[in-house]
Coordinates of C-alpha atoms in Angstrom, one line a residue:
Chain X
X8 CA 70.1 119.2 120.6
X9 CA 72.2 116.2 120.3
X10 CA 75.3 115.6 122.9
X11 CA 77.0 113.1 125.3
X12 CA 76.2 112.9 128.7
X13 CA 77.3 110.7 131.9
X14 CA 73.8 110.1 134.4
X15 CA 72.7 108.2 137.1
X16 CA 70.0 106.1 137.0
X17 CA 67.4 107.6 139.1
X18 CA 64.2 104.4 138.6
X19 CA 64.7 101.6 136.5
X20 CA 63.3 98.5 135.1
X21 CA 66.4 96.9 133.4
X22 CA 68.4 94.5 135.7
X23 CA 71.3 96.2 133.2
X24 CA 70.6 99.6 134.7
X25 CA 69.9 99.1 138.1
X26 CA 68.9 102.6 140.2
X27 CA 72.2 104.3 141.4
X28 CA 74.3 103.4 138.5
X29 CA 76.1 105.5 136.3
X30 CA 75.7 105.6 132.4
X31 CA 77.2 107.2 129.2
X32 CA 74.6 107.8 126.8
X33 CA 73.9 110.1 123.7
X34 CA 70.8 111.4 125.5
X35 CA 71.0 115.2 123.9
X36 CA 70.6 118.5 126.0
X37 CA 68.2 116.8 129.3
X38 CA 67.8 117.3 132.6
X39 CA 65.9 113.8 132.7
X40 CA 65.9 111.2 129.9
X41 CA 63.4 108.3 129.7
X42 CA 65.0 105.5 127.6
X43 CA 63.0 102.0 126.4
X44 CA 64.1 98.9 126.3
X45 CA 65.5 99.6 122.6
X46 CA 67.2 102.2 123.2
X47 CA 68.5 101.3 126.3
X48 CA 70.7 98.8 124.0
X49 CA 72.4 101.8 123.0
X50 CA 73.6 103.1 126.6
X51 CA 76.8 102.6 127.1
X52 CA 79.3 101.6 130.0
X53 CA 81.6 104.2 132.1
X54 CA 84.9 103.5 131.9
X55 CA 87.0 101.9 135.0
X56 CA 87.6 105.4 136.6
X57 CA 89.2 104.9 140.0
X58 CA 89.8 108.4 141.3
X59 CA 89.4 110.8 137.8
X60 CA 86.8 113.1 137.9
X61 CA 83.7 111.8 136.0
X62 CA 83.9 114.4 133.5
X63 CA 86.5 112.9 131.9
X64 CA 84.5 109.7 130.4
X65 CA 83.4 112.8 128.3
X66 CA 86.8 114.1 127.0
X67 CA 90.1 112.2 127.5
X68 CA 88.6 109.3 128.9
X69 CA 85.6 109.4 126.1
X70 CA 85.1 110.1 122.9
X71 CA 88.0 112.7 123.0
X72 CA 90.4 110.6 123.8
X73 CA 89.4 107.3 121.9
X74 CA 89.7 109.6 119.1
X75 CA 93.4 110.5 119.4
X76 CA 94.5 107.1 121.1
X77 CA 93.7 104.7 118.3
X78 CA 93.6 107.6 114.8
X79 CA 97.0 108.5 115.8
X80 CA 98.5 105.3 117.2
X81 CA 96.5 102.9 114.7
X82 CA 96.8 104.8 111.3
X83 CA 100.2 107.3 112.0
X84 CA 101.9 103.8 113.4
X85 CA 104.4 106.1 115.3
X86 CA 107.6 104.5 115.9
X87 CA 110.3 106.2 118.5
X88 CA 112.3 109.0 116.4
X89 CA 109.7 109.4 114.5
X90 CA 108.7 113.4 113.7
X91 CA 105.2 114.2 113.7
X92 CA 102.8 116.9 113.2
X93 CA 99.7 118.2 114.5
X94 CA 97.4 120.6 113.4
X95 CA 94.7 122.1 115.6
X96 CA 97.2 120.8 118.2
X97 CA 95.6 123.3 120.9
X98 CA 92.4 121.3 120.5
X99 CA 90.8 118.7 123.0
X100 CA 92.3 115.6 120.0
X101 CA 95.1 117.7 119.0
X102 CA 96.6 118.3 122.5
X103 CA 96.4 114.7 123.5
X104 CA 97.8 113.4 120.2
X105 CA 100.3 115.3 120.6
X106 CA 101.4 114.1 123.8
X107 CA 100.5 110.5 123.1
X108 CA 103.5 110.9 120.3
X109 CA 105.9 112.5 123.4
X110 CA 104.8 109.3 125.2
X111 CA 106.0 107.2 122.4
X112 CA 109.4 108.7 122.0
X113 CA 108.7 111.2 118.5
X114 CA 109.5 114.6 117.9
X115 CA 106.5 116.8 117.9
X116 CA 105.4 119.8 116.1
X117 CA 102.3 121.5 116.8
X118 CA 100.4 124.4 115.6
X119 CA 97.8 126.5 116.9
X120 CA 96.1 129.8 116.2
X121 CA 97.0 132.3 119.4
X122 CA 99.6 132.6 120.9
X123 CA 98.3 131.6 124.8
X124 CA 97.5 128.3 122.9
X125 CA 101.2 127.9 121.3
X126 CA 102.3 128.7 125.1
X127 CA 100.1 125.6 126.6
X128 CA 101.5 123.1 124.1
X129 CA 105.0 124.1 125.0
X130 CA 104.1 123.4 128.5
X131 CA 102.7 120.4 127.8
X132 CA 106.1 119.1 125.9
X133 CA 105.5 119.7 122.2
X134 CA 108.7 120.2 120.9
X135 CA 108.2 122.7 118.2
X136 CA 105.2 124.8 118.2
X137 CA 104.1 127.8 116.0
X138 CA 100.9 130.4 115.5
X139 CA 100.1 129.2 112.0
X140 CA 98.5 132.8 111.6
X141 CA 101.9 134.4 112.5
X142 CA 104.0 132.1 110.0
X143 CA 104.6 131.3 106.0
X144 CA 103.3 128.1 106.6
X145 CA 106.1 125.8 104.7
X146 CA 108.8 128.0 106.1
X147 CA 107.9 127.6 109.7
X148 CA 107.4 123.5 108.9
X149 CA 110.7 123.4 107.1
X150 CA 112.0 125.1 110.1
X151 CA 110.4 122.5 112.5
X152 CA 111.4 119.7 110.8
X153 CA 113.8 120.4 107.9
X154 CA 113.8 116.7 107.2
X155 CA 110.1 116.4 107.4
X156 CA 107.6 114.7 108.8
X157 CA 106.9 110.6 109.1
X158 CA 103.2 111.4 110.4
X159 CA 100.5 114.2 110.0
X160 CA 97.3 114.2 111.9
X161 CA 95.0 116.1 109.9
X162 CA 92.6 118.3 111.6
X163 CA 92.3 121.5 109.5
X164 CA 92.1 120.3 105.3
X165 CA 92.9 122.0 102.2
X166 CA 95.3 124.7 101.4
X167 CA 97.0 124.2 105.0
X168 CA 97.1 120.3 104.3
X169 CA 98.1 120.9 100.5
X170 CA 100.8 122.5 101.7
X171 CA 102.0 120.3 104.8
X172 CA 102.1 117.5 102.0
X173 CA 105.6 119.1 100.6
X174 CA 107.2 118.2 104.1
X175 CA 106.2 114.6 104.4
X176 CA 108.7 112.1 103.9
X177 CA 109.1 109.0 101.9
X178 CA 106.6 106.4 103.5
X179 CA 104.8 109.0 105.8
X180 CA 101.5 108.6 107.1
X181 CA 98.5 111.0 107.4
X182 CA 95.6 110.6 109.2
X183 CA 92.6 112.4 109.0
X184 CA 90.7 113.6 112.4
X185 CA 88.8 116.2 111.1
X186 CA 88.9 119.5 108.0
X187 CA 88.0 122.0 110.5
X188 CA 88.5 124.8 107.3
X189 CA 85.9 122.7 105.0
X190 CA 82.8 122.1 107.4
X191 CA 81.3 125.0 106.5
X192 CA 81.9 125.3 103.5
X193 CA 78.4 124.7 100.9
X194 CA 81.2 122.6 98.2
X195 CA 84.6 120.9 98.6
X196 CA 87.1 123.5 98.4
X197 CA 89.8 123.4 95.6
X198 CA 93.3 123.1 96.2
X199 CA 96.4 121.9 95.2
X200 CA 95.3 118.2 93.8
X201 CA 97.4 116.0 95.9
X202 CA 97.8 112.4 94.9
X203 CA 100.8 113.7 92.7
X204 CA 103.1 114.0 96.2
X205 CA 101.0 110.8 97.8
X206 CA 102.1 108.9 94.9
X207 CA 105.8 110.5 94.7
X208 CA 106.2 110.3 98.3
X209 CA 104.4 106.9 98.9
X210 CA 102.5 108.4 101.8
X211 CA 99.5 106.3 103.0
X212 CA 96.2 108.6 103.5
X213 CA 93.6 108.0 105.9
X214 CA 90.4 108.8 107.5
X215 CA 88.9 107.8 109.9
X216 CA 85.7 108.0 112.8
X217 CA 86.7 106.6 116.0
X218 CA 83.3 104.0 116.2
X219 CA 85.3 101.7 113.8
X220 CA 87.6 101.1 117.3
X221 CA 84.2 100.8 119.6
X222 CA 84.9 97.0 120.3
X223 CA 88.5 98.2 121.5
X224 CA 87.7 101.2 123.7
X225 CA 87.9 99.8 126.9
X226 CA 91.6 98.9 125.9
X227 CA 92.5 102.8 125.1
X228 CA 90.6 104.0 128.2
X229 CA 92.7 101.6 130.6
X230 CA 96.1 103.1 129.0
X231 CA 94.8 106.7 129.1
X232 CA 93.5 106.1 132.7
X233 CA 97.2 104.9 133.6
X234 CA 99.2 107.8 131.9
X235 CA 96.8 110.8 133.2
X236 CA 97.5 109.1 137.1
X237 CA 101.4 108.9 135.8
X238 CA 101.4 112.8 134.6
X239 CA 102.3 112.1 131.0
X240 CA 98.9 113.2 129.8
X241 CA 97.7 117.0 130.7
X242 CA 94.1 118.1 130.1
X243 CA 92.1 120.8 130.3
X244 CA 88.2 121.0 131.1
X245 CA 86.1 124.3 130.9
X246 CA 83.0 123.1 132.5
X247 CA 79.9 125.3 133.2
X248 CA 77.1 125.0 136.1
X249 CA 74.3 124.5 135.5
X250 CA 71.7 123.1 132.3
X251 CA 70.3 126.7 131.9
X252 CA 73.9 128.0 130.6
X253 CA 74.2 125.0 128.1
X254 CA 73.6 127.9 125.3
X255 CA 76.6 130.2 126.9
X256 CA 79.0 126.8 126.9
X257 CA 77.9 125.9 123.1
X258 CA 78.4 129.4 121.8
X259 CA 82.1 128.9 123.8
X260 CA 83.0 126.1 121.5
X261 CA 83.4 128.9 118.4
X262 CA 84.2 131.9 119.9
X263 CA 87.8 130.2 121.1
X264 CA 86.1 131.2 124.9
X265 CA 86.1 127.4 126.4
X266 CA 90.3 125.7 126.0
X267 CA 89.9 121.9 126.1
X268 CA 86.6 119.9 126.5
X269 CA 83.5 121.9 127.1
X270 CA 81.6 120.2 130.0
X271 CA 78.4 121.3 131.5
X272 CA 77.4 120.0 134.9
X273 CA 74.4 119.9 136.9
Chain P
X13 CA 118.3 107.4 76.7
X14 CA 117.3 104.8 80.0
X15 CA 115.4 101.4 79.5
X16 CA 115.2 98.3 80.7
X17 CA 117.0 95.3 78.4
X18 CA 116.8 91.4 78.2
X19 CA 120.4 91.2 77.2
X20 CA 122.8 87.8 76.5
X21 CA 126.1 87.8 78.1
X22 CA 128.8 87.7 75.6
X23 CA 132.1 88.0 77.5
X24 CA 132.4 87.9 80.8
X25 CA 135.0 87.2 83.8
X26 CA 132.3 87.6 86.4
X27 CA 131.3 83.9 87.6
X28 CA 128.1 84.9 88.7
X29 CA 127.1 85.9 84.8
X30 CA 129.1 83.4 82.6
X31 CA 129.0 83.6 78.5
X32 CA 125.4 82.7 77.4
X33 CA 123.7 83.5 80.1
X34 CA 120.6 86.1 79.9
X35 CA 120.3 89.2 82.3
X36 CA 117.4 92.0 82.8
X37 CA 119.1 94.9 83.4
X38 CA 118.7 98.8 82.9
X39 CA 121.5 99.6 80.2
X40 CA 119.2 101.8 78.3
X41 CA 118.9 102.0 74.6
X42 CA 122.2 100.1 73.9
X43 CA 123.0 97.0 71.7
X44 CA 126.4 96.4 73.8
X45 CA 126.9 97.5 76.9
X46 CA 129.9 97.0 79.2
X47 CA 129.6 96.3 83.2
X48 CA 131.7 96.9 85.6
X49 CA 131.7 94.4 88.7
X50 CA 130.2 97.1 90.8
X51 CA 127.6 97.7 88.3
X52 CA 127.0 93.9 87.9
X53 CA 125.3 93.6 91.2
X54 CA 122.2 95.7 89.8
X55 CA 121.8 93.3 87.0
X56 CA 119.1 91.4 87.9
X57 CA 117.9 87.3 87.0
X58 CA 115.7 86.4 84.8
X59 CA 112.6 85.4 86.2
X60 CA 111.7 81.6 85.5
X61 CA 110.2 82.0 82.4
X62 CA 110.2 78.1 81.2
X63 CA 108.2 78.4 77.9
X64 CA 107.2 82.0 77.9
X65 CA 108.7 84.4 75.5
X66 CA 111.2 86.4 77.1
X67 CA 110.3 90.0 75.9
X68 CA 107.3 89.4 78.9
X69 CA 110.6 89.9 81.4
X70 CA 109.9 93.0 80.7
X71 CA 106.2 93.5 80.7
X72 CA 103.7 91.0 82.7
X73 CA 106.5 89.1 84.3
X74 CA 108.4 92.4 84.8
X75 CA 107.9 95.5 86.4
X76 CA 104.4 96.0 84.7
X77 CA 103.3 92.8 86.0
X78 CA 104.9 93.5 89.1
X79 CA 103.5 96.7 89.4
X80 CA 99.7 95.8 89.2
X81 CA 99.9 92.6 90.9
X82 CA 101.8 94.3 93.8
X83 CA 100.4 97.8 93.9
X84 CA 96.6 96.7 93.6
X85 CA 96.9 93.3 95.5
X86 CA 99.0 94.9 98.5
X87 CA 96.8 98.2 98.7
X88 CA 93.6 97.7 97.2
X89 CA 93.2 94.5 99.5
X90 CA 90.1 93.1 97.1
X91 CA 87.9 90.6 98.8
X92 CA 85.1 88.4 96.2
X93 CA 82.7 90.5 95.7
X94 CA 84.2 93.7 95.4
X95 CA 83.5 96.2 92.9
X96 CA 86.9 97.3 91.6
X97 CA 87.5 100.7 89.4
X98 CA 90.5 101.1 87.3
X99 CA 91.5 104.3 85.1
X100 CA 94.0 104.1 82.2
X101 CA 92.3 100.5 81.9
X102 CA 93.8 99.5 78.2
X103 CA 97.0 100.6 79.6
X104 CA 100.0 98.0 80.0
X105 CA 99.5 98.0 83.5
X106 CA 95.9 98.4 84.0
X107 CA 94.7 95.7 81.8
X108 CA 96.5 93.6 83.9
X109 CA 94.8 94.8 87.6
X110 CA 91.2 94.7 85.8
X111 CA 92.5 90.5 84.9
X112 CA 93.6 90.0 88.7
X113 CA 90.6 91.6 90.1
X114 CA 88.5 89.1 87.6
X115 CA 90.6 86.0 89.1
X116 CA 90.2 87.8 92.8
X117 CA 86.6 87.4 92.2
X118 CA 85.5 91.2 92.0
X119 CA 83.1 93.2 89.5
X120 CA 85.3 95.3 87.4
X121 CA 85.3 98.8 86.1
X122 CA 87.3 100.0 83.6
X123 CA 87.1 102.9 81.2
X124 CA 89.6 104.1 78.5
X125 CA 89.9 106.6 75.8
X126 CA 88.6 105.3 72.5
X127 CA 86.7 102.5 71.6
X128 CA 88.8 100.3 70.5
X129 CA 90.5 99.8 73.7
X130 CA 87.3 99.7 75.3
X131 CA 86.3 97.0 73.2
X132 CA 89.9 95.0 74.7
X133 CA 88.8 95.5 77.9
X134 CA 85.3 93.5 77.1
X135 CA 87.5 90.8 75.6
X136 CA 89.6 90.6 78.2
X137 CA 86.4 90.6 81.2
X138 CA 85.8 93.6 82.2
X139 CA 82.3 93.9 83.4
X140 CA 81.5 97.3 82.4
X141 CA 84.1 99.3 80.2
X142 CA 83.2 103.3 79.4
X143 CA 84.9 105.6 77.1
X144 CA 85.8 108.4 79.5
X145 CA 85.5 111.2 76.6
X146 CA 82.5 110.3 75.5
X147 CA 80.0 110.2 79.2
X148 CA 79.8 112.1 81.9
X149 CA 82.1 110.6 84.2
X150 CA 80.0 111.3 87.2
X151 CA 76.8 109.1 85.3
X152 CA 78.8 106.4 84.0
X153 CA 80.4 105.7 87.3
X154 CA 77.1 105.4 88.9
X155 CA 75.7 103.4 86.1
X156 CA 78.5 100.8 86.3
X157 CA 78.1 100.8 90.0
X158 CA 75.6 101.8 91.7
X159 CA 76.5 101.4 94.9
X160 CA 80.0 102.2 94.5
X161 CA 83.5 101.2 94.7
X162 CA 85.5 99.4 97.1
X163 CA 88.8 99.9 94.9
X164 CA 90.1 102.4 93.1
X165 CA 93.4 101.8 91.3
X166 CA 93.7 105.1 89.5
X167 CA 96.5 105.8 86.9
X168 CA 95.2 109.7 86.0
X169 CA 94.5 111.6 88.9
X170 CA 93.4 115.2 89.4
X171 CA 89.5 115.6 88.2
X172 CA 89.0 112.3 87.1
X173 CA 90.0 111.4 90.6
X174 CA 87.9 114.0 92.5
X175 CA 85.3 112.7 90.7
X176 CA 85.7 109.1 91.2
X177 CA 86.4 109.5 95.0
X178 CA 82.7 110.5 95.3
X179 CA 82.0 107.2 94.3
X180 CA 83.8 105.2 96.5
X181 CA 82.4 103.1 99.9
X182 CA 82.7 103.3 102.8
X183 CA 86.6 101.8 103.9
X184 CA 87.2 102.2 100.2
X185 CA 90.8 101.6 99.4
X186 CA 92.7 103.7 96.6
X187 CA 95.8 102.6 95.2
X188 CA 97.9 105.7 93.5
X189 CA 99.9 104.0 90.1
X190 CA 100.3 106.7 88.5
X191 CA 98.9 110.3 87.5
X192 CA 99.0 110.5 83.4
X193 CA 96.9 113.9 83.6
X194 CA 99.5 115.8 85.8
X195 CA 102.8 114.5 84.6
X196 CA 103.1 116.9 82.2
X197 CA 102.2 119.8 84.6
X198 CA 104.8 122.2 85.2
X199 CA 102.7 122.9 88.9
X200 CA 99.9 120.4 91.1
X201 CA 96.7 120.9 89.1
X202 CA 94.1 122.8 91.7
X203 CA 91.2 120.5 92.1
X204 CA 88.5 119.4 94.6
X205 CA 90.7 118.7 97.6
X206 CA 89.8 115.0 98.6
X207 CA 90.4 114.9 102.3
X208 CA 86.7 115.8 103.2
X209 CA 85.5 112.7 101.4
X210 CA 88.6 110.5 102.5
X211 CA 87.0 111.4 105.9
X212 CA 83.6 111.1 105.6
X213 CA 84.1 107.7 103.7
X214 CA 87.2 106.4 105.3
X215 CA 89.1 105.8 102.6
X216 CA 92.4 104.4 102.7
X217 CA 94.9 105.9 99.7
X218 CA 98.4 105.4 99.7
X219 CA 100.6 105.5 96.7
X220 CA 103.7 103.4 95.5
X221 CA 106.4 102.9 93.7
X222 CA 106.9 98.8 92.8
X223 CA 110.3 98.7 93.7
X224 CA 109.0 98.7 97.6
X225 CA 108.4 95.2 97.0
X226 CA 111.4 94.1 94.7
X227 CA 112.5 91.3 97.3
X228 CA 109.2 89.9 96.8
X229 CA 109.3 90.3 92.9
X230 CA 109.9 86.2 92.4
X231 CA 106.8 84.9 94.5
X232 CA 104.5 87.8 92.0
X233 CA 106.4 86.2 88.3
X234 CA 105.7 82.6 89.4
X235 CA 102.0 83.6 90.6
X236 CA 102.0 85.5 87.1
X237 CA 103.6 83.0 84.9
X238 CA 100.7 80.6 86.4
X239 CA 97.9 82.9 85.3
X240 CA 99.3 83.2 82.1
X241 CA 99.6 79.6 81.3
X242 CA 96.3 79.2 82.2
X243 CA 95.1 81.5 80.1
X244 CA 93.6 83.6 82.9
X245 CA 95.7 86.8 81.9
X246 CA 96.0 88.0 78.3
X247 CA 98.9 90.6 77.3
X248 CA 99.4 92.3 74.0
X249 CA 102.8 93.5 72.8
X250 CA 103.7 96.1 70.4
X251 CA 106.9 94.8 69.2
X252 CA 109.2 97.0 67.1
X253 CA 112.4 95.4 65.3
X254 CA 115.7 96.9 64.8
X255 CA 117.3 99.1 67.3
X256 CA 117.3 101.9 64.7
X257 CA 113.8 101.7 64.9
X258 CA 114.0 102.7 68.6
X259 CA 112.6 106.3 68.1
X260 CA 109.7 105.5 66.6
X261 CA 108.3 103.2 69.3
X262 CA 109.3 105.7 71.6
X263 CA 107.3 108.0 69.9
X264 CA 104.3 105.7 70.0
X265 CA 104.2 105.8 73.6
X266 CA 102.8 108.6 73.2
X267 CA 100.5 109.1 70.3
X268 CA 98.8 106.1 70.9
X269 CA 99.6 104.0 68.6
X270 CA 101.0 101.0 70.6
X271 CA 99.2 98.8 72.5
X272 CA 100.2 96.8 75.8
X273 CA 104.0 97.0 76.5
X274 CA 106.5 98.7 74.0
X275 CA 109.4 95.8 73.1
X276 CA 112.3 96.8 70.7
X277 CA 114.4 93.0 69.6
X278 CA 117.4 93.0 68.2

């Protein structure tokens, strides 16, 4: 089973590696992992953690984190005043998106599918929040923003996006994280064409996976690292002991059991 | 009825638009029109045309020109070497982007709806022309390029587009001109919703209107006006005389029968 996992270097040949020192590596589900030469190519660093917990080069500090830093701040180009929205916004991206656009002086609307999530995202300074499941969709966003939004950041897809496309204004930009309502679906799923209200609203569309921003991580991580020790960035971890309840924490991850980044420890 | 008009001045007590002088302006279908002072500053110069014949104010050296030199240059970004699709491809403005994309050094794409026009677009460069109504769309795109597109300056939208998408690179860029299948439409056409392949591919679409880039207008006419005197861009004009005449070219817009850019004279 594939996954990301921060270890410590228990023998080594590599100078690069020496024994005692901490990796990040893509080494799947293992208690031990034996890596070559090659692959060890493909390990990567920790980021300068000072005093966070470890975990974090997994979530907000990791991939997590990369992924909201730079597709929100790199394609949605926020500017202060600006009024955004998030989707998914209880998720590990979503939440810190969200309050990476706080940080950067915008009005922010998030939505979320219970209400104990809609709760968290008030606490953690969203603006305008709603339970998508409770609401007519474009009501509740022309509501939130009656004179609509200058970014999106997509994580849901189709009929929800088709209709958050209405509410964008002139010039908005939409980036796309994820289609959480298409992965499992067997064909693309039809819905309102939209190039009609990207061409009459001159929105720019994009999407993105964070890798193309790899060379620039260590920037991202340093200004994450300095805004979780300043309080403007919240997280939650639901971590699990133990490898043998690895299968308990996956199932978590899409029964809604686990809130922010799913971390098992040894 | 609106249009735009090359028109002489013949009275005037504005300084800035003496007696003699010639204007582009949009008076609509008028053979005199009167301007107040206010109105006058949305009367707009010529560009320098030297030799050129001034109906191309209106077309290459106007906001047709403008509009594919701007709108594929700007957001298609082509690099030499690129493999460049363009829809509506006999059309005023996209027989000119297939021409720029030539000069910019890219393999062009370009279908159309009857033979004749495809048989233009040979004339004019195009490296591989299809009529659209007469191939399976999905085929011919992979014929012409098999391994796919780097831009995409589509004119039709809704299943053309779905379809084309599926065809694009990775870091593809799609420029949105216009959307001839949907204008009609009295709702959005439902189709294959595109954000799961603007995601997988990372794509980059935005859409525009050519007046975004109106200051800029002067440094697109003298880069166009170049081309043309070189004989690197080729226009055709259907040119209709007789302002009483007016209704039928207006009518041929849309059965076909002109080709290039529409031009009433005096």
């Amino acid at each position: 089973m594939p996954g990301e996992q921060i270890s410590k270097v228990i023998a080594s040949k590599s100078p690069s590696h020496p024994v005692g020192s901490v990796v990040r590596a893509f080494s799947g589900w293992r208690t031990h992992t034996l890596v070559s030469n090659e692959q060890a190519q493909g390990i990567g660093r920790i980021p300068e953690m000072s005093d966070l917990p470890l975990s974090l080069a997994l979530g907000t500090m990791g991939m997590t984190g990369m992924t909201a830093y730079f597709g929100f701040l790199e394609l949605c180009q926020p500017k202060e005043g600006d009024t955004v929205l998030v989707n998914g916004a209880a998720g590990a991206v979503g939440s810190l998106v969200g309050q990476i656009a706080k940080i950067k002086g915008c009005k922010v609307v998030g939505c979320a599918g219970t209400d104990d999530k809609c709760k968290w995202l008030k606490e953690l300074g969203f603006d305008e929040v709603f339970n998508y499941k409770k609401v007519d969709l474009s009501e509740a966003l022309k509501a939130a923003a009656p004179d609509g939004f200058d970014c999106f950041f997509d994580n849901i897809g189709a009929d929800f996006t088709a209709t958050a496309l209405k509410h964008m204004k002139q010039f908005g930009r939409v980036s796309i994280c994820g289609q959480m309502s298409v992965y499992n679906n067997k064909e693309l799923p039809r819905a309102e064409y939209p190039f009609m209200l990207i061409l009459g609203k001159q929105l720019k569309v994009e999407g993105f996976n964070v890798m193309r921003w790899y060379p620039r991580w260590a920037e991202g991580e340093k200004v994450m690292a300095q805004w979780i020790k300043e309080g403007k960035i919240k997280y939650k971890e639901t971590i699990t002991k133990g490898f043998r309840n690895m299968p308990n924490a996956f199932i978590g991850l899409f029964d809604g059991a686990n809130t922010g980044k799913a971390i098992v420890t040894a």
